[in-house]
């Protein structure tokens, strides 16, 4: 855990927790956009077989635009969708001959109006 010094004028110290887990970097939102939109994502199968279809299951605000980007070993594949009235979107990824054992990071960006949210998930082809 890393603690930053307490600023003058009596404001509380800011504590930054550094964990050993993998962190996901996302592009900064455009000027004027807020970053308060719910975004949660997981894969239908965390270890799909080659030549199968795996699904990114996203939960966000109703009717939000959803963009997924899967970073494979040698390429990146982008898909888009729109969340339904319950705020759920399903995005299909055909696994084909993805490198076995290589962890594929799937970054998700959701937008509704000026609100933006980011989340991520991953899978490992077998």
XYZ file of N, CA and C in Angstrom:
378
model
N 0.835 -1.156 0.000
C 0.000 0.000 0.000
C 0.888 1.229 0.000
N 0.567 2.223 -0.830
C 1.348 3.434 -0.975
C 0.519 4.584 -0.454
N 1.056 5.382 0.454
C 0.343 6.541 0.990
C 0.989 7.810 0.485
N 0.150 8.701 -0.025
C 0.632 9.991 -0.489
C 0.587 10.965 0.679
N 1.445 11.971 0.700
C 1.454 12.908 1.820
C 0.136 13.668 1.921
N -0.224 14.016 3.144
C -1.455 14.769 3.389
C -1.245 16.208 2.938
N -2.155 16.707 2.057
C -2.005 18.085 1.615
C -2.279 19.053 2.765
N -1.805 20.269 2.638
C -2.089 21.289 3.649
C -3.576 21.594 3.647
N -4.022 22.350 4.604
C -5.417 22.734 4.775
C -6.256 21.603 5.334
N -5.648 20.603 5.930
C -6.373 19.587 6.678
C -7.110 18.536 5.869
N -6.865 18.411 4.586
C -7.535 17.375 3.800
C -6.955 16.018 4.168
N -7.766 15.003 4.114
C -7.323 13.647 4.475
C -6.305 13.135 3.466
N -5.471 12.230 3.911
C -4.467 11.624 3.040
C -5.144 10.717 2.025
N -4.559 10.686 0.890
C -5.065 9.820 -0.165
C -4.243 8.541 -0.132
N -4.923 7.418 -0.091
C -4.216 6.150 -0.045
C -4.460 5.402 -1.347
N -3.410 4.960 -1.941
C -3.489 4.227 -3.186
C -3.088 2.790 -2.915
N -4.001 1.886 -3.157
C -3.685 0.477 -2.945
C -3.128 -0.104 -4.236
N -1.979 -0.688 -4.128
C -1.362 -1.328 -5.278
C -1.479 -2.829 -5.058
N -2.119 -3.500 -6.000
C -2.308 -4.930 -5.854
C -1.507 -5.682 -6.892
N -1.352 -6.951 -6.672
C -0.597 -7.790 -7.599
C -1.457 -8.252 -8.761
N -2.747 -7.953 -8.745
C -3.618 -8.401 -9.820
C -3.325 -7.615 -11.090
N -3.773 -8.147 -12.215
C -3.551 -7.498 -13.486
C -4.426 -6.265 -13.585
N -3.847 -5.162 -13.988
C -4.644 -3.959 -14.185
C -4.875 -3.775 -15.676
N -5.993 -3.152 -16.011
C -6.363 -2.935 -17.400
C -6.373 -1.446 -17.665
N -5.651 -1.012 -18.680
C -5.603 0.388 -19.026
C -6.615 0.658 -20.117
N -7.317 1.764 -19.992
C -8.290 2.150 -21.001
C -7.983 3.573 -21.431
N -8.366 3.896 -22.644
C -8.141 5.243 -23.142
C -8.958 6.230 -22.334
N -8.440 7.423 -22.198
C -9.159 8.471 -21.466
C -10.424 8.840 -22.229
N -11.504 9.151 -21.512
C -12.734 9.528 -22.193
C -12.571 10.875 -22.878
N -13.392 11.143 -23.906
C -13.296 12.422 -24.591
C -13.622 13.574 -23.643
N -13.149 14.768 -23.993
C -13.422 15.950 -23.168
C -14.924 16.119 -23.009
N -15.360 16.411 -21.804
C -16.777 16.613 -21.535
C -17.514 15.349 -21.156
N -16.888 14.193 -21.341
C -17.547 12.930 -21.000
C -17.332 12.620 -19.522
N -18.318 11.974 -18.926
C -18.169 11.536 -17.549
C -17.792 10.065 -17.561
N -17.269 9.565 -16.462
C -16.833 8.173 -16.425
C -17.620 7.388 -15.385
N -18.897 7.686 -15.282
C -19.677 7.070 -14.215
C -20.678 6.024 -14.702
N -20.516 5.495 -15.886
C -21.450 4.502 -16.414
C -21.040 3.102 -15.966
N -21.980 2.345 -15.420
C -21.741 0.974 -14.986
C -21.234 0.132 -16.144
N -20.211 -0.661 -15.888
C -19.699 -1.596 -16.884
C -19.209 -2.836 -16.158
N -19.773 -3.968 -16.498
C -19.347 -5.242 -15.936
C -19.336 -6.254 -17.082
N -18.262 -7.044 -17.175
C -18.162 -8.002 -18.275
C -17.532 -9.302 -17.805
N -18.000 -10.398 -18.376
C -17.356 -11.690 -18.159
C -17.571 -12.554 -19.392
N -16.759 -13.586 -19.521
C -16.848 -14.485 -20.667
C -17.797 -15.637 -20.350
N -18.482 -16.139 -21.369
C -19.351 -17.299 -21.161
C -18.518 -18.535 -20.845
N -17.303 -18.605 -21.397
C -16.373 -19.704 -21.136
C -14.984 -19.099 -20.970
N -14.337 -19.355 -19.848
C -13.016 -18.766 -19.624
C -11.903 -19.498 -20.379
N -12.156 -20.748 -20.779
C -11.158 -21.526 -21.534
C -11.816 -22.213 -22.723
N -12.201 -21.450 -23.744
C -12.890 -22.052 -24.895
C -11.945 -22.866 -25.778
N -12.489 -23.836 -26.451
C -11.718 -24.637 -27.401
C -11.547 -23.850 -28.704
N -10.489 -24.176 -29.436
C -10.325 -23.596 -30.760
C -11.539 -23.978 -31.609
N -11.897 -23.113 -32.538
C -13.027 -23.307 -33.453
C -14.380 -23.334 -32.740
N -14.441 -22.745 -31.568
C -15.726 -22.619 -30.877
C -16.090 -21.135 -30.832
N -17.254 -20.828 -30.296
C -17.677 -19.443 -30.135
C -17.774 -19.146 -28.646
N -17.171 -18.039 -28.237
C -17.224 -17.593 -26.847
C -17.957 -16.255 -26.837
N -18.623 -15.955 -25.748
C -19.434 -14.745 -25.677
C -18.972 -13.830 -24.554
N -18.891 -12.532 -24.855
C -18.642 -11.520 -23.837
C -20.020 -11.093 -23.342
N -20.275 -11.262 -22.053
C -21.556 -10.908 -21.461
C -21.371 -9.605 -20.697
N -22.020 -8.541 -21.163
C -21.832 -7.202 -20.628
C -23.099 -6.733 -19.921
N -22.920 -6.098 -18.767
C -24.021 -5.459 -18.054
C -23.688 -3.979 -17.929
N -24.647 -3.136 -18.315
C -24.452 -1.691 -18.294
C -25.812 -1.015 -18.228
N -25.899 0.235 -18.627
C -27.168 0.960 -18.658
C -27.979 0.520 -19.878
N -29.277 0.624 -19.790
C -30.129 0.233 -20.920
C -29.793 1.081 -22.147
N -29.815 0.447 -23.290
C -29.583 1.085 -24.589
C -28.192 1.694 -24.767
N -27.240 1.350 -23.921
C -25.880 1.882 -24.069
C -25.187 1.234 -25.267
N -24.342 1.993 -25.925
C -23.511 1.460 -27.004
C -22.363 0.687 -26.355
N -22.070 -0.498 -26.891
C -21.039 -1.368 -26.331
C -19.988 -1.629 -27.413
N -18.716 -1.464 -27.057
C -17.608 -1.757 -27.971
C -16.652 -2.697 -27.256
N -16.360 -3.833 -27.873
C -15.420 -4.786 -27.292
C -14.212 -4.902 -28.217
N -13.050 -5.103 -27.611
C -11.818 -5.231 -28.368
C -11.014 -6.386 -27.767
N -10.861 -7.469 -28.531
C -10.131 -8.651 -28.057
C -8.721 -8.622 -28.628
N -7.724 -8.621 -27.733
C -6.316 -8.579 -28.128
C -5.736 -9.980 -28.122
N -5.658 -10.580 -29.295
C -5.050 -11.898 -29.459
C -3.537 -11.720 -29.585
N -2.813 -12.817 -29.725
C -1.355 -12.754 -29.819
C -0.898 -11.951 -31.038
N -1.572 -12.119 -32.172
C -1.112 -11.479 -33.404
C -2.106 -10.501 -34.021
N -3.275 -10.320 -33.424
C -4.278 -9.428 -34.004
C -5.228 -8.915 -32.921
N -5.968 -7.898 -33.261
C -6.997 -7.365 -32.370
C -8.310 -7.341 -33.138
N -9.367 -7.846 -32.518
C -10.681 -7.897 -33.152
C -11.653 -7.038 -32.362
N -12.387 -6.165 -33.078
C -13.335 -5.255 -32.445
C -14.753 -5.609 -32.884
N -15.684 -5.620 -31.930
C -17.105 -5.819 -32.220
C -17.900 -4.758 -31.485
N -19.091 -4.458 -31.998
C -19.973 -3.504 -31.334
C -21.346 -4.118 -31.141
N -22.079 -3.570 -30.178
C -23.437 -4.030 -29.891
C -24.156 -2.902 -29.162
N -25.431 -3.112 -28.892
C -26.223 -2.174 -28.100
C -26.883 -2.959 -26.978
N -26.795 -2.430 -25.763
C -27.421 -3.094 -24.621
C -28.940 -3.062 -24.780
N -29.599 -4.107 -24.304
C -31.057 -4.166 -24.392
C -31.700 -3.314 -23.293
N -33.011 -3.406 -23.161
C -33.731 -2.585 -22.184
C -33.391 -2.955 -20.745
N -32.770 -4.113 -20.538
C -32.313 -4.519 -19.201
C -30.846 -4.161 -18.967
N -30.195 -3.572 -19.976
C -28.797 -3.196 -19.845
C -27.829 -4.329 -20.121
N -28.275 -5.355 -20.829
C -27.407 -6.492 -21.123
C -27.091 -6.559 -22.618
N -25.838 -6.921 -22.900
C -25.410 -7.113 -24.291
C -24.558 -8.371 -24.353
N -24.695 -9.107 -25.439
C -23.914 -10.316 -25.669
C -23.171 -10.145 -26.986
N -21.852 -10.320 -26.933
C -21.014 -10.144 -28.118
C -20.284 -11.454 -28.387
N -20.477 -12.008 -29.590
C -19.883 -13.301 -29.940
C -18.481 -13.131 -30.526
N -17.568 -13.998 -30.083
C -16.224 -14.075 -30.650
C -15.979 -15.497 -31.107
N -15.699 -15.663 -32.401
C -15.327 -16.952 -32.959
C -13.852 -17.167 -32.639
N -13.532 -18.254 -31.951
C -12.170 -18.483 -31.467
C -11.222 -18.926 -32.588
N -11.703 -19.653 -33.552
C -10.878 -20.132 -34.676
C -9.568 -20.747 -34.190
N -8.426 -20.332 -34.771
C -7.127 -20.916 -34.401
C -6.346 -20.004 -33.466
N -7.018 -19.402 -32.508
C -6.326 -18.550 -31.540
C -5.253 -19.381 -30.838
N -4.142 -18.750 -30.529
C -3.017 -19.438 -29.900
C -3.426 -20.059 -28.573
N -3.263 -21.383 -28.486
C -3.600 -22.088 -27.249
C -2.730 -21.577 -26.108
N -3.350 -21.368 -24.961
C -2.621 -20.952 -23.774
C -2.305 -19.463 -23.689
N -2.580 -18.683 -24.751
C -2.313 -17.246 -24.729
C -3.539 -16.519 -24.178
N -3.339 -15.746 -23.128
C -4.444 -15.030 -22.486
C -4.899 -13.874 -23.374
N -6.151 -13.910 -23.805
C -6.715 -12.878 -24.674
C -7.466 -11.874 -23.799
N -7.019 -10.623 -23.803
C -7.657 -9.567 -23.043
C -8.785 -8.961 -23.868
N -9.973 -8.859 -23.284
C -11.109 -8.233 -23.954
C -11.446 -6.954 -23.187
N -11.189 -5.802 -23.809
C -11.505 -4.508 -23.219
C -12.894 -4.099 -23.679
N -13.681 -3.544 -22.773
C -15.050 -3.154 -23.085
C -15.228 -1.675 -22.749
N -15.819 -0.931 -23.679
C -16.180 0.466 -23.447
C -17.679 0.596 -23.690
N -18.381 1.225 -22.754
C -19.817 1.455 -22.905
C -20.071 2.954 -22.881
N -21.041 3.401 -23.686
C -21.378 4.825 -23.768
C -22.893 4.988 -23.833
N -23.349 6.004 -23.101
C -24.756 6.394 -23.194
C -24.793 7.892 -22.956
N -25.127 8.651 -23.996
C -25.049 10.101 -23.901
C -23.599 10.501 -23.699
N -23.337 11.300 -22.667
C -21.960 11.714 -22.394
C -21.285 10.820 -21.361
N -22.014 9.852 -20.818
C -21.453 8.946 -19.808
C -20.674 7.824 -20.485
N -19.528 7.482 -19.897
C -18.654 6.437 -20.438
C -18.240 5.519 -19.296
N -18.146 4.222 -19.579
C -17.647 3.261 -18.607
C -16.702 2.287 -19.275
N -15.765 1.761 -18.517
C -14.799 0.784 -19.045
C -14.693 -0.398 -18.110
N -14.532 -1.574 -18.688
C -14.279 -2.780 -17.908
C -13.552 -3.758 -18.813
N -13.174 -4.890 -18.284
C -12.421 -5.863 -19.077
C -12.660 -7.269 -18.557
N -12.377 -8.224 -19.398
C -12.427 -9.628 -19.046
C -11.377 -10.317 -19.910
N -11.243 -11.615 -19.786
C -10.238 -12.331 -20.563
C -10.627 -13.794 -20.714
N -9.981 -14.455 -21.679
C -10.140 -15.904 -21.837
C -8.825 -16.483 -22.339
N -8.664 -17.787 -22.160
C -7.455 -18.487 -22.590
C -7.871 -19.666 -23.466
N -7.641 -19.592 -24.793
C -8.006 -20.686 -25.686
C -7.266 -21.979 -25.314
N -7.945 -23.097 -25.519
C -7.299 -24.398 -25.260
C -7.476 -25.311 -26.447
